[in-house]
Coordinates of C-alpha atoms in Angstrom, one line a residue:
X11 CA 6.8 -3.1 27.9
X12 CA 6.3 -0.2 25.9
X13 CA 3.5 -0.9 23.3
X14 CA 2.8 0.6 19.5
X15 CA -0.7 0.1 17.9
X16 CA -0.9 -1.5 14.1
X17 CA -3.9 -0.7 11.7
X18 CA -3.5 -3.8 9.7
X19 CA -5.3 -3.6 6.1
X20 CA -4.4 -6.8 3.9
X21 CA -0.8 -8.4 2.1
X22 CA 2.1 -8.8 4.2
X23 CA 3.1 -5.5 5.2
X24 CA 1.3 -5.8 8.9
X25 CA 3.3 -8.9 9.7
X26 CA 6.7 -7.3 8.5
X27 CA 5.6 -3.7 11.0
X28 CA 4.8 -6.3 13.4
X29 CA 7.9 -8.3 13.6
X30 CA 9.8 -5.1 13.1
X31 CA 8.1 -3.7 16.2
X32 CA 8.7 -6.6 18.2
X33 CA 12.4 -6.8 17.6
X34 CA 12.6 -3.5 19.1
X35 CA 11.6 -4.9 22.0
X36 CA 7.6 -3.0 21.5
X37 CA 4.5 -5.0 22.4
X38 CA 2.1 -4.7 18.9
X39 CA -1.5 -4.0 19.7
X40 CA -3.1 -4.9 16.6
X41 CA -6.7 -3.4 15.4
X42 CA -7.2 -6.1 12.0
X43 CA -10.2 -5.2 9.4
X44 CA -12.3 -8.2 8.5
X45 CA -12.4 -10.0 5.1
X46 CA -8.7 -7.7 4.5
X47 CA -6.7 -8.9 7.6
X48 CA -4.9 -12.3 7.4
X49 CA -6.1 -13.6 10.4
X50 CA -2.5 -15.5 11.1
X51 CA -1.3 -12.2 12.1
X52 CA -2.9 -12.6 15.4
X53 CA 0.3 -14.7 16.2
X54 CA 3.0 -11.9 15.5
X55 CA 1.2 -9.4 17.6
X56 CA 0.3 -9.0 21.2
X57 CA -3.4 -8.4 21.2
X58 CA -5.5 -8.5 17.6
X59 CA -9.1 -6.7 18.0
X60 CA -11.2 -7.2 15.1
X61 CA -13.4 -4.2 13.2
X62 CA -14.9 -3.5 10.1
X63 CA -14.4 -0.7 7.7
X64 CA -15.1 2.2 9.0
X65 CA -15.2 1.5 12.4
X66 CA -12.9 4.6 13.7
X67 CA -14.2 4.4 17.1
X68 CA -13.8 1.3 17.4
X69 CA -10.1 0.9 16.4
X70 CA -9.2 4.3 18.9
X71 CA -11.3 2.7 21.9
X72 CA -8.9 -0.2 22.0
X73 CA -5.6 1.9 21.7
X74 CA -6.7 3.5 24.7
X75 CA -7.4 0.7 26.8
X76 CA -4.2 -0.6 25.6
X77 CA -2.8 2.7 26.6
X78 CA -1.4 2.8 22.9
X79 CA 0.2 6.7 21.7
X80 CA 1.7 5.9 18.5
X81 CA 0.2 3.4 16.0
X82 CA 1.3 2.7 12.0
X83 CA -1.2 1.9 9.4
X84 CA -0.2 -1.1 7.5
X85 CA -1.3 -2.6 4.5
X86 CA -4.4 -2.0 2.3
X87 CA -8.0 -1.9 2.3
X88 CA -9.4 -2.5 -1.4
X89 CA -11.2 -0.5 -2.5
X90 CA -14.2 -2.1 -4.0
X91 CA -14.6 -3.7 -1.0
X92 CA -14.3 -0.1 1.1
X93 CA -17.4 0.8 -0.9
X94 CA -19.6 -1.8 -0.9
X95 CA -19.0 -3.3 2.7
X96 CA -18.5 -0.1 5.2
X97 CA -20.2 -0.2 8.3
X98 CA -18.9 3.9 9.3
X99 CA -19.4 4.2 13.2
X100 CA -20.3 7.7 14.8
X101 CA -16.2 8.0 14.7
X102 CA -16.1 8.0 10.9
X103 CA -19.1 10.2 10.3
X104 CA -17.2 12.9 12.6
X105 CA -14.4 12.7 10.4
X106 CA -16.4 12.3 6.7
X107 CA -18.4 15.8 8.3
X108 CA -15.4 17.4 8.0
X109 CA -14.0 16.7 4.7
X110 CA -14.2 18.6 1.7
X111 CA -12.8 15.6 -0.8
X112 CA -13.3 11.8 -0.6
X113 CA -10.2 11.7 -2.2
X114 CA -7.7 9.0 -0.8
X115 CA -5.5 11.5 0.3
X116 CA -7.7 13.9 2.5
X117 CA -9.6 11.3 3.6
X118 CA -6.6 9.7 5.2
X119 CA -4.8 12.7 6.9
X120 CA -8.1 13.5 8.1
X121 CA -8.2 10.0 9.8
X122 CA -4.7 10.8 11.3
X123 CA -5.8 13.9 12.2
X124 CA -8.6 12.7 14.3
X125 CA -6.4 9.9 15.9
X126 CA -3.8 12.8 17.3
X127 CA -6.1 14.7 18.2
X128 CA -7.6 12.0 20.4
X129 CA -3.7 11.0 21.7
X130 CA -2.5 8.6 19.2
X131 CA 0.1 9.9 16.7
X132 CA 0.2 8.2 13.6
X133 CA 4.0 7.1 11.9
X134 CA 4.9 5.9 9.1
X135 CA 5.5 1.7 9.2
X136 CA 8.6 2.6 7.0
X137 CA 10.1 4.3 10.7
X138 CA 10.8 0.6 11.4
X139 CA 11.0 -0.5 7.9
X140 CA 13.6 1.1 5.7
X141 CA 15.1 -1.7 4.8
X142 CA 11.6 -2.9 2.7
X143 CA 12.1 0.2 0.5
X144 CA 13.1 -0.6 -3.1
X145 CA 17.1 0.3 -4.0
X146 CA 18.3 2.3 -6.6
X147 CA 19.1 0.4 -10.4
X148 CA 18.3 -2.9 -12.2
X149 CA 17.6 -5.4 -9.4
X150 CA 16.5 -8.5 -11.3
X151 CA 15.7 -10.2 -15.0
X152 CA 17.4 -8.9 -18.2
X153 CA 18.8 -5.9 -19.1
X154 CA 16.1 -2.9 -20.6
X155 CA 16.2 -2.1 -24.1
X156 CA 15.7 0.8 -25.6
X157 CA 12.0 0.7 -26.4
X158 CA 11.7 -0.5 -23.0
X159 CA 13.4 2.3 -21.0
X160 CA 10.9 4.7 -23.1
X161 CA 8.1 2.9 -21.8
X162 CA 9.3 3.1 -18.3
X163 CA 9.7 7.3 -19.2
X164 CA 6.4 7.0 -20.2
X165 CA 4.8 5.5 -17.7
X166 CA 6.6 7.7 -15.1
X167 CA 5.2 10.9 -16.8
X168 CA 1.6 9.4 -16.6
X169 CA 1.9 8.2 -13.0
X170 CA 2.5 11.5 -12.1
X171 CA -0.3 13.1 -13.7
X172 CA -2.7 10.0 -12.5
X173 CA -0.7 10.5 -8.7
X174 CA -1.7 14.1 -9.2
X175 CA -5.7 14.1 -9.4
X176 CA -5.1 11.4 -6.7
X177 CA -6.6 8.2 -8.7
X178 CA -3.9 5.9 -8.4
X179 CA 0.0 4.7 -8.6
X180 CA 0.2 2.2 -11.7
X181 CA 0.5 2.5 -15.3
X182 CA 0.9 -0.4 -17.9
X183 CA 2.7 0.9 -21.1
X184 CA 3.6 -1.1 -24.1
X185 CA 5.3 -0.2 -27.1
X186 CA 4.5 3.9 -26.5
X187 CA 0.7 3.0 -25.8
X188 CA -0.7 3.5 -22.3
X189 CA -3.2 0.1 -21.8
X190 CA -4.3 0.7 -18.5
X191 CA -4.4 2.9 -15.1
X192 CA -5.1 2.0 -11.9
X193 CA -8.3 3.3 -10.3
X194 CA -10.3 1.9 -7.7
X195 CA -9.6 -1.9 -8.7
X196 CA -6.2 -2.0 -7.7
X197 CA -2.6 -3.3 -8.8
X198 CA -3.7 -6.9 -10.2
X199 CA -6.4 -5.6 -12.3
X200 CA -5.1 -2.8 -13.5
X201 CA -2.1 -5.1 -15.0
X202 CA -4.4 -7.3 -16.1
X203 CA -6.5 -4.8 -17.9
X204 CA -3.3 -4.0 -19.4
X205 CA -2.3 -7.2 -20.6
X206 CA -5.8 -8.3 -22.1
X207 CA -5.2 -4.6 -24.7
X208 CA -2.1 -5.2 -25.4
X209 CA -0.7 -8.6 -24.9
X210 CA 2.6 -9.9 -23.5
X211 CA 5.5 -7.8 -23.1
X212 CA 4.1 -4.6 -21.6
X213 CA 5.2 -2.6 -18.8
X214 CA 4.5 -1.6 -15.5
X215 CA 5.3 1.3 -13.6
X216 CA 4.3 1.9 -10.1
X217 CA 5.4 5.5 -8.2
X218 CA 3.7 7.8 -5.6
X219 CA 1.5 10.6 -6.1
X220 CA 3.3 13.5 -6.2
X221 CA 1.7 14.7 -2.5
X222 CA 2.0 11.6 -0.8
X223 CA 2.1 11.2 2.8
X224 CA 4.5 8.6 3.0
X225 CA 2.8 7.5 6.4
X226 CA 0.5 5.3 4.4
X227 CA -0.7 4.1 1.0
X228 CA 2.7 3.8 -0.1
X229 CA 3.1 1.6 -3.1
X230 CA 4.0 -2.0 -2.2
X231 CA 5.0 -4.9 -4.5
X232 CA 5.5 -8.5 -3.8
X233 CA 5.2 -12.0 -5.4
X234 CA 1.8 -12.0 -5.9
X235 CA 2.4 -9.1 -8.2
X236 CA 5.0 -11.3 -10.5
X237 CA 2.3 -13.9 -10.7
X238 CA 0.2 -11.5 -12.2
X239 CA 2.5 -10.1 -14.5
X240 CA 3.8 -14.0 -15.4
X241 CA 0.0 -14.4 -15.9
X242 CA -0.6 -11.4 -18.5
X243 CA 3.0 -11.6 -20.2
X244 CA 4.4 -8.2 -18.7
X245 CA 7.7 -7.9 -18.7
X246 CA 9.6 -4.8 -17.0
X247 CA 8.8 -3.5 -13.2
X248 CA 9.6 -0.1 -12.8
X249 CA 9.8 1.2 -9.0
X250 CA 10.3 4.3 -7.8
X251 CA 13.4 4.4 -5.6
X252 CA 12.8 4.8 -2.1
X253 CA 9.1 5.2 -2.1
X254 CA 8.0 1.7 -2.9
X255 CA 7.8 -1.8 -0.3
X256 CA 9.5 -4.8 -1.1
X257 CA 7.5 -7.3 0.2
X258 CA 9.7 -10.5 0.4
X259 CA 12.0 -8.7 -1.8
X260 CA 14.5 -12.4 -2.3
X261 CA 11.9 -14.3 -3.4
X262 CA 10.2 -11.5 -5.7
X263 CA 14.0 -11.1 -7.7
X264 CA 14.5 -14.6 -7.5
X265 CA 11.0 -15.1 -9.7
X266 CA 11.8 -12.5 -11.6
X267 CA 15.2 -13.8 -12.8
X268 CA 13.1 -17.6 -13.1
X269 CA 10.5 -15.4 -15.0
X270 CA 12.9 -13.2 -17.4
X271 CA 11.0 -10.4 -15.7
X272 CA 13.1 -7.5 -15.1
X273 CA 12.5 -5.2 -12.2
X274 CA 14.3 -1.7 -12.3
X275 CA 14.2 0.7 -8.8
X276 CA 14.1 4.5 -10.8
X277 CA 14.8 7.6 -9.2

């Protein structure tokens, strides 16, 4: 059976590469990060080897002794957690040596860079995925208004230039005010932030940096995002068409029409 290799970071996007994979008749060689990785994804996959941040050599010594030449990287890594819990192998320090910028971008071709050039080409999870990827129009919740679809422009000019200098993807606007972008704390906080300045009733926009490679860090939103949002009071979802994972995309529009949380996909 022909195998692919997963680079499982947290949230559900491993388990929906994995079971994507597998229906296309491909063993899934798993390489899981600790304290990111659900460990329940060991039963969707063929083999599930266990490292810790930073561990490049690590992950590329057991795709070759699975005889593995094209692996996806799948959900994230936070942050925070990156920084303070790293254990880099001699892999990683060949690939930090190189590096001009720590930046998320460089820093991840760079690792894709070092896997092909040791035999494993790295794809995008969306190959196998397309369907995850968030449709065009108003997809759940009420109708915008007007001050609403201003926010949404508003928030999509910011995320650009935030996308741009590579911080991050999210922007919570409310009422012309920009509360909050995302840095290294991630989608929750960053909505939380939001809603502690400015109350209920803001919104949130999510799109890719303008020089994304779409093979990884895409934006993803699921229903643990709505819980947050139910949580602060936001109230609009903007997506960019395309670019963003739906993860369990029924259940997230059914609690958003429960919620009176609207959730827009904009080109």
């Amino acid at each position: 059976m022909e195998r692919i290799g997963l680079i499982a970071g947290n949230g559900r996007l491993p388990f929906l590469f994995a079971r994507a994979a597998r229906a296309r008749g491909l063993e899934v060689v798993a390489v899981a990060h600790r304290g990111e990785t659900d460990p329940e994804l060991a039963s969707e996959v063929g083999s599930l080897t266990w490292v810790r941040v930073g561990q490049v050599d690590r992950i590329q010594k057991a795709f070759r002794q699975a005889g593995v030449t094209q692996a996806a990287m799948a959900g994230g890594i936070g942050r925070v957690r990156a920084l303070a819990e790293a254990r880099p192998d001699l892999g990683a320090v060949r690939i930090i040596s190189r590096l001009r910028s720590f930046r998320d971008d460089a820093l991840l071709r760079a690792v894709a860079a070092d896997f092909e050039s040791r035999g494993v080409t790295i794809i995008a999870p969306t190959d196998f995925l397309g369907e995850v990827l968030c449709p065009e129009g108003h997809l759940a919740g009420p109708k915008l208004h007007p001050a609403q679809e201003k926010d949404v422009a508003l928030g999509r000019e910011v995320a650009v230039l935030l996308g741009q200098a590579d911080v991050g993807q999210t922007v919570v606007v409310h009422n012309g005010h920009v509360l909050a972008l995302e840095a290294v704390e991630g989608t929750d906080e960053t909505i939380r932030r939001g809603g502690k300045l400015g109350g209920s009733g803001a919104v949130v926009v999510k799109r890719c940096k303008p020089q994304q490679d779409l093979r990884f860090d895409l934006p993803a939103v699921g229903p643990r995002t709505l819980d947050v949002m139910k949580e602060t009071g936001a109230k609009v979802l903007a997506l960019e068409v395309g670019r963003t994972v739906l993860l369990d995309a029924p259940a997230l529009f059914a609690g958003a029409e429960a919620a009176g949380i609207t959730i827009v996909g904009v080109p």
